[in-house]
Amino acid sequence: MIDVTERIAASPEQVWAVLATGWTYSGWVVGASHVRAVDPGWPAVGTRVHHSVGPWPLVTNDATEVLGVEPGRWLELDARLWPFGAARVRLELSATDGGTGSGTGGGTDVLMSEQVVRGPAALLPKPLQAALLIPRNRESLSRLADLAAAGVGSRQP
């Protein structure tokens, strides 16, 4: 697994609200350009976000499925991008200093772990995978931080 951690100045509840709202997926996942549909019950195990990836006109339609979840604590996904492959992604939330996000040092540490598990991208050497995934995942967590701080997800569409 390739790990990236970000300290977010928002409570774990605020961060979870973004993750638990499937329609926000393209707002924080680098490369996802559009959410086409979200299965009812997201983020229950087996539910999916149906998304598009890539710039127009080179858009590919695919889906990301929930493999495991402990609401408010962690979310594990099977993120697909064919023809390149698929990755297992795990996001873990940990409160810091009470997790208040009040600007007094509280907030949430988010650990994002990713491992390419299928497809041609799985054949890349681990150092090359890390060189590609670490900057991408740092940007994804930065976007997640912005959405959580803005209260996105707490207002359902």
PDB file of C-alpha atoms in Angstrom:
ATOM      1  CA  MET A   1       0.000   0.000   0.000  1.00  0.00           C
ATOM      2  CA  ILE A   2       1.138   3.531  -0.774  1.00  0.00           C
ATOM      3  CA  ASP A   3       0.207   5.888   2.083  1.00  0.00           C
ATOM      4  CA  VAL A   4      -0.425   9.630   2.217  1.00  0.00           C
ATOM      5  CA  THR A   5      -1.618  11.497   5.320  1.00  0.00           C
ATOM      6  CA  GLU A   6      -3.240  14.923   5.550  1.00  0.00           C
ATOM      7  CA  ARG A   7      -4.259  16.874   8.654  1.00  0.00           C
ATOM      8  CA  ILE A   8      -7.589  18.521   7.911  1.00  0.00           C
ATOM      9  CA  ALA A   9      -8.924  21.496   9.894  1.00  0.00           C
ATOM     10  CA  ALA A  10     -12.398  20.011  10.073  1.00  0.00           C
ATOM     11  CA  SER A  11     -14.020  17.515  12.405  1.00  0.00           C
ATOM     12  CA  PRO A  12     -14.152  13.813  11.537  1.00  0.00           C
ATOM     13  CA  GLU A  13     -17.920  14.266  11.139  1.00  0.00           C
ATOM     14  CA  GLN A  14     -17.380  16.971   8.519  1.00  0.00           C
ATOM     15  CA  VAL A  15     -14.845  14.850   6.632  1.00  0.00           C
ATOM     16  CA  TRP A  16     -17.097  11.807   6.811  1.00  0.00           C
ATOM     17  CA  ALA A  17     -20.037  13.857   5.489  1.00  0.00           C
ATOM     18  CA  VAL A  18     -18.070  14.468   2.285  1.00  0.00           C
ATOM     19  CA  LEU A  19     -17.052  10.812   1.920  1.00  0.00           C
ATOM     20  CA  ALA A  20     -20.582   9.610   2.702  1.00  0.00           C
ATOM     21  CA  THR A  21     -22.074  11.796  -0.034  1.00  0.00           C
ATOM     22  CA  GLY A  22     -21.302   9.937  -3.249  1.00  0.00           C
ATOM     23  CA  TRP A  23     -22.167  12.963  -5.377  1.00  0.00           C
ATOM     24  CA  THR A  24     -19.040  14.719  -4.025  1.00  0.00           C
ATOM     25  CA  TYR A  25     -16.718  12.014  -5.424  1.00  0.00           C
ATOM     26  CA  SER A  26     -15.617  13.976  -8.503  1.00  0.00           C
ATOM     27  CA  GLY A  27     -15.025  17.015  -6.308  1.00  0.00           C
ATOM     28  CA  TRP A  28     -12.192  15.427  -4.359  1.00  0.00           C
ATOM     29  CA  VAL A  29     -10.906  12.473  -6.426  1.00  0.00           C
ATOM     30  CA  VAL A  30      -8.251  13.640  -8.872  1.00  0.00           C
ATOM     31  CA  GLY A  31      -9.094  12.374 -12.347  1.00  0.00           C
ATOM     32  CA  ALA A  32     -12.812  11.831 -11.745  1.00  0.00           C
ATOM     33  CA  SER A  33     -14.564  14.314 -13.991  1.00  0.00           C
ATOM     34  CA  HIS A  34     -18.254  13.587 -13.434  1.00  0.00           C
ATOM     35  CA  VAL A  35     -20.537  11.530 -11.187  1.00  0.00           C
ATOM     36  CA  ARG A  36     -23.276   9.951 -13.301  1.00  0.00           C
ATOM     37  CA  ALA A  37     -25.147   8.112 -10.533  1.00  0.00           C
ATOM     38  CA  VAL A  38     -24.831   6.989  -6.923  1.00  0.00           C
ATOM     39  CA  ASP A  39     -26.372   3.733  -5.717  1.00  0.00           C
ATOM     40  CA  PRO A  40     -28.991   4.120  -2.975  1.00  0.00           C
ATOM     41  CA  GLY A  41     -27.482   3.432   0.434  1.00  0.00           C
ATOM     42  CA  TRP A  42     -23.982   4.738  -0.399  1.00  0.00           C
ATOM     43  CA  PRO A  43     -21.558   4.082   1.315  1.00  0.00           C
ATOM     44  CA  ALA A  44     -22.870   0.641   2.342  1.00  0.00           C
ATOM     45  CA  VAL A  45     -20.787  -2.362   1.292  1.00  0.00           C
ATOM     46  CA  GLY A  46     -21.482  -3.228  -2.339  1.00  0.00           C
ATOM     47  CA  THR A  47     -22.845   0.190  -3.329  1.00  0.00           C
ATOM     48  CA  ARG A  48     -21.166   2.114  -6.127  1.00  0.00           C
ATOM     49  CA  VAL A  49     -20.501   5.597  -7.427  1.00  0.00           C
ATOM     50  CA  HIS A  50     -20.793   5.573 -11.213  1.00  0.00           C
ATOM     51  CA  HIS A  51     -18.319   8.127 -12.509  1.00  0.00           C
ATOM     52  CA  SER A  52     -16.505   9.358 -15.566  1.00  0.00           C
ATOM     53  CA  VAL A  53     -12.751   9.772 -15.626  1.00  0.00           C
ATOM     54  CA  GLY A  54     -10.536  11.886 -17.830  1.00  0.00           C
ATOM     55  CA  PRO A  55     -10.777  15.026 -19.888  1.00  0.00           C
ATOM     56  CA  TRP A  56     -13.339  15.399 -22.623  1.00  0.00           C
ATOM     57  CA  PRO A  57     -13.406  13.868 -25.250  1.00  0.00           C
ATOM     58  CA  LEU A  58     -11.286  11.070 -23.756  1.00  0.00           C
ATOM     59  CA  VAL A  59     -13.801  10.262 -21.028  1.00  0.00           C
ATOM     60  CA  THR A  60     -14.106   6.706 -19.713  1.00  0.00           C
ATOM     61  CA  ASN A  61     -17.144   5.596 -17.709  1.00  0.00           C
ATOM     62  CA  ASP A  62     -16.539   3.335 -14.746  1.00  0.00           C
ATOM     63  CA  ALA A  63     -17.541   2.801 -11.123  1.00  0.00           C
ATOM     64  CA  THR A  64     -16.066   2.706  -7.637  1.00  0.00           C
ATOM     65  CA  GLU A  65     -17.479   0.137  -5.200  1.00  0.00           C
ATOM     66  CA  VAL A  66     -17.467   0.085  -1.401  1.00  0.00           C
ATOM     67  CA  LEU A  67     -15.576  -2.977  -0.116  1.00  0.00           C
ATOM     68  CA  GLY A  68     -15.807  -2.151   3.578  1.00  0.00           C
ATOM     69  CA  VAL A  69     -16.916   0.644   5.851  1.00  0.00           C
ATOM     70  CA  GLU A  70     -17.086   1.689   9.465  1.00  0.00           C
ATOM     71  CA  PRO A  71     -19.129   4.899   9.303  1.00  0.00           C
ATOM     72  CA  GLY A  72     -17.224   7.885  10.585  1.00  0.00           C
ATOM     73  CA  ARG A  73     -13.958   5.922  10.873  1.00  0.00           C
ATOM     74  CA  TRP A  74     -12.899   4.322   7.582  1.00  0.00           C
ATOM     75  CA  LEU A  75     -13.964   3.555   4.028  1.00  0.00           C
ATOM     76  CA  GLU A  76     -12.418   0.980   1.684  1.00  0.00           C
ATOM     77  CA  LEU A  77     -13.050   1.216  -2.050  1.00  0.00           C
ATOM     78  CA  ASP A  78     -12.412  -0.714  -5.247  1.00  0.00           C
ATOM     79  CA  ALA A  79     -11.672   2.194  -7.582  1.00  0.00           C
ATOM     80  CA  ARG A  80     -11.734   1.188 -11.244  1.00  0.00           C
ATOM     81  CA  LEU A  81     -10.337   2.923 -14.287  1.00  0.00           C
ATOM     82  CA  TRP A  82     -10.351   0.579 -17.235  1.00  0.00           C
ATOM     83  CA  PRO A  83      -8.361  -0.049 -19.361  1.00  0.00           C
ATOM     84  CA  PHE A  84      -5.616   0.910 -16.873  1.00  0.00           C
ATOM     85  CA  GLY A  85      -6.753  -1.225 -13.968  1.00  0.00           C
ATOM     86  CA  ALA A  86      -8.187  -0.935 -10.498  1.00  0.00           C
ATOM     87  CA  ALA A  87      -6.928  -0.009  -7.063  1.00  0.00           C
ATOM     88  CA  ARG A  88      -7.925  -0.727  -3.503  1.00  0.00           C
ATOM     89  CA  VAL A  89      -8.183   2.584  -1.653  1.00  0.00           C
ATOM     90  CA  ARG A  90      -8.666   2.922   2.093  1.00  0.00           C
ATOM     91  CA  LEU A  91      -9.388   6.192   3.872  1.00  0.00           C
ATOM     92  CA  GLU A  92      -9.013   6.245   7.664  1.00  0.00           C
ATOM     93  CA  LEU A  93     -10.123   9.174   9.841  1.00  0.00           C
ATOM     94  CA  SER A  94      -8.580   9.969  13.221  1.00  0.00           C
ATOM     95  CA  ALA A  95      -9.572  12.913  15.408  1.00  0.00           C
ATOM     96  CA  THR A  96      -6.729  15.203  16.473  1.00  0.00           C
ATOM     97  CA  ASP A  97      -6.854  17.236  19.688  1.00  0.00           C
ATOM     98  CA  GLY A  98     -10.525  16.524  20.166  1.00  0.00           C
ATOM     99  CA  GLY A  99     -11.249  16.712  16.440  1.00  0.00           C
ATOM    100  CA  THR A 100     -13.146  19.943  16.710  1.00  0.00           C
ATOM    101  CA  GLY A 101     -11.722  21.661  13.657  1.00  0.00           C
ATOM    102  CA  SER A 102     -12.099  24.902  15.606  1.00  0.00           C
ATOM    103  CA  GLY A 103      -8.710  26.296  14.632  1.00  0.00           C
ATOM    104  CA  THR A 104      -7.206  25.426  18.007  1.00  0.00           C
ATOM    105  CA  GLY A 105      -5.253  22.469  16.664  1.00  0.00           C
ATOM    106  CA  GLY A 106      -8.249  20.155  16.449  1.00  0.00           C
ATOM    107  CA  GLY A 107      -9.250  18.424  13.283  1.00  0.00           C
ATOM    108  CA  THR A 108      -8.841  15.140  11.495  1.00  0.00           C
ATOM    109  CA  ASP A 109      -5.886  13.148  10.277  1.00  0.00           C
ATOM    110  CA  VAL A 110      -6.831  11.308   7.101  1.00  0.00           C
ATOM    111  CA  LEU A 111      -4.696   8.375   5.985  1.00  0.00           C
ATOM    112  CA  MET A 112      -5.228   7.438   2.339  1.00  0.00           C
ATOM    113  CA  SER A 113      -3.718   4.083   1.367  1.00  0.00           C
ATOM    114  CA  GLU A 114      -3.781   2.847  -2.217  1.00  0.00           C
ATOM    115  CA  GLN A 115      -2.617  -0.303  -3.944  1.00  0.00           C
ATOM    116  CA  VAL A 116      -3.071  -1.085  -7.614  1.00  0.00           C
ATOM    117  CA  VAL A 117      -4.611  -4.572  -7.671  1.00  0.00           C
ATOM    118  CA  ARG A 118      -5.672  -5.291 -11.264  1.00  0.00           C
ATOM    119  CA  GLY A 119      -4.838  -4.358 -14.816  1.00  0.00           C
ATOM    120  CA  PRO A 120      -1.739  -3.139 -16.629  1.00  0.00           C
ATOM    121  CA  ALA A 121      -0.928  -0.501 -13.983  1.00  0.00           C
ATOM    122  CA  ALA A 122      -0.341  -3.332 -11.469  1.00  0.00           C
ATOM    123  CA  LEU A 123       2.707  -4.344 -13.531  1.00  0.00           C
ATOM    124  CA  LEU A 124       4.463  -1.029 -12.860  1.00  0.00           C
ATOM    125  CA  PRO A 125       7.290  -1.231 -10.297  1.00  0.00           C
ATOM    126  CA  LYS A 126       6.210  -0.048  -6.820  1.00  0.00           C
ATOM    127  CA  PRO A 127       8.571   2.993  -6.875  1.00  0.00           C
ATOM    128  CA  LEU A 128       6.993   4.166 -10.137  1.00  0.00           C
ATOM    129  CA  GLN A 129       3.488   3.576  -8.762  1.00  0.00           C
ATOM    130  CA  ALA A 130       4.428   5.616  -5.686  1.00  0.00           C
ATOM    131  CA  ALA A 131       5.853   8.425  -7.833  1.00  0.00           C
ATOM    132  CA  LEU A 132       2.517   8.632  -9.671  1.00  0.00           C
ATOM    133  CA  LEU A 133       0.111   8.039  -6.772  1.00  0.00           C
ATOM    134  CA  ILE A 134       1.622  10.106  -3.954  1.00  0.00           C
ATOM    135  CA  PRO A 135       1.212  13.541  -5.630  1.00  0.00           C
ATOM    136  CA  ARG A 136      -2.246  12.569  -6.939  1.00  0.00           C
ATOM    137  CA  ASN A 137      -3.417  11.396  -3.525  1.00  0.00           C
ATOM    138  CA  ARG A 138      -2.000  14.476  -1.771  1.00  0.00           C
ATOM    139  CA  GLU A 139      -4.060  16.618  -4.126  1.00  0.00           C
ATOM    140  CA  SER A 140      -7.150  14.437  -3.530  1.00  0.00           C
ATOM    141  CA  LEU A 141      -6.788  14.884   0.244  1.00  0.00           C
ATOM    142  CA  SER A 142      -6.280  18.630  -0.202  1.00  0.00           C
ATOM    143  CA  ARG A 143      -9.549  18.789  -2.151  1.00  0.00           C
ATOM    144  CA  LEU A 144     -11.276  16.651   0.485  1.00  0.00           C
ATOM    145  CA  ALA A 145     -10.017  19.089   3.136  1.00  0.00           C
ATOM    146  CA  ASP A 146     -11.453  22.072   1.264  1.00  0.00           C
ATOM    147  CA  LEU A 147     -14.861  20.417   0.848  1.00  0.00           C
ATOM    148  CA  ALA A 148     -14.987  19.331   4.512  1.00  0.00           C
ATOM    149  CA  ALA A 149     -14.005  22.794   5.770  1.00  0.00           C
ATOM    150  CA  ALA A 150     -16.734  24.325   3.606  1.00  0.00           C
ATOM    151  CA  GLY A 151     -19.346  21.977   5.103  1.00  0.00           C
ATOM    152  CA  VAL A 152     -20.004  20.164   1.827  1.00  0.00           C
ATOM    153  CA  GLY A 153     -21.825  16.908   2.397  1.00  0.00           C
ATOM    154  CA  SER A 154     -23.680  18.136   5.441  1.00  0.00           C
ATOM    155  CA  ARG A 155     -26.239  19.525   3.004  1.00  0.00           C
ATOM    156  CA  GLN A 156     -27.698  16.614   1.039  1.00  0.00           C
ATOM    157  CA  PRO A 157     -28.652  17.254  -2.621  1.00  0.00           C
TER     158      PRO A 157
END
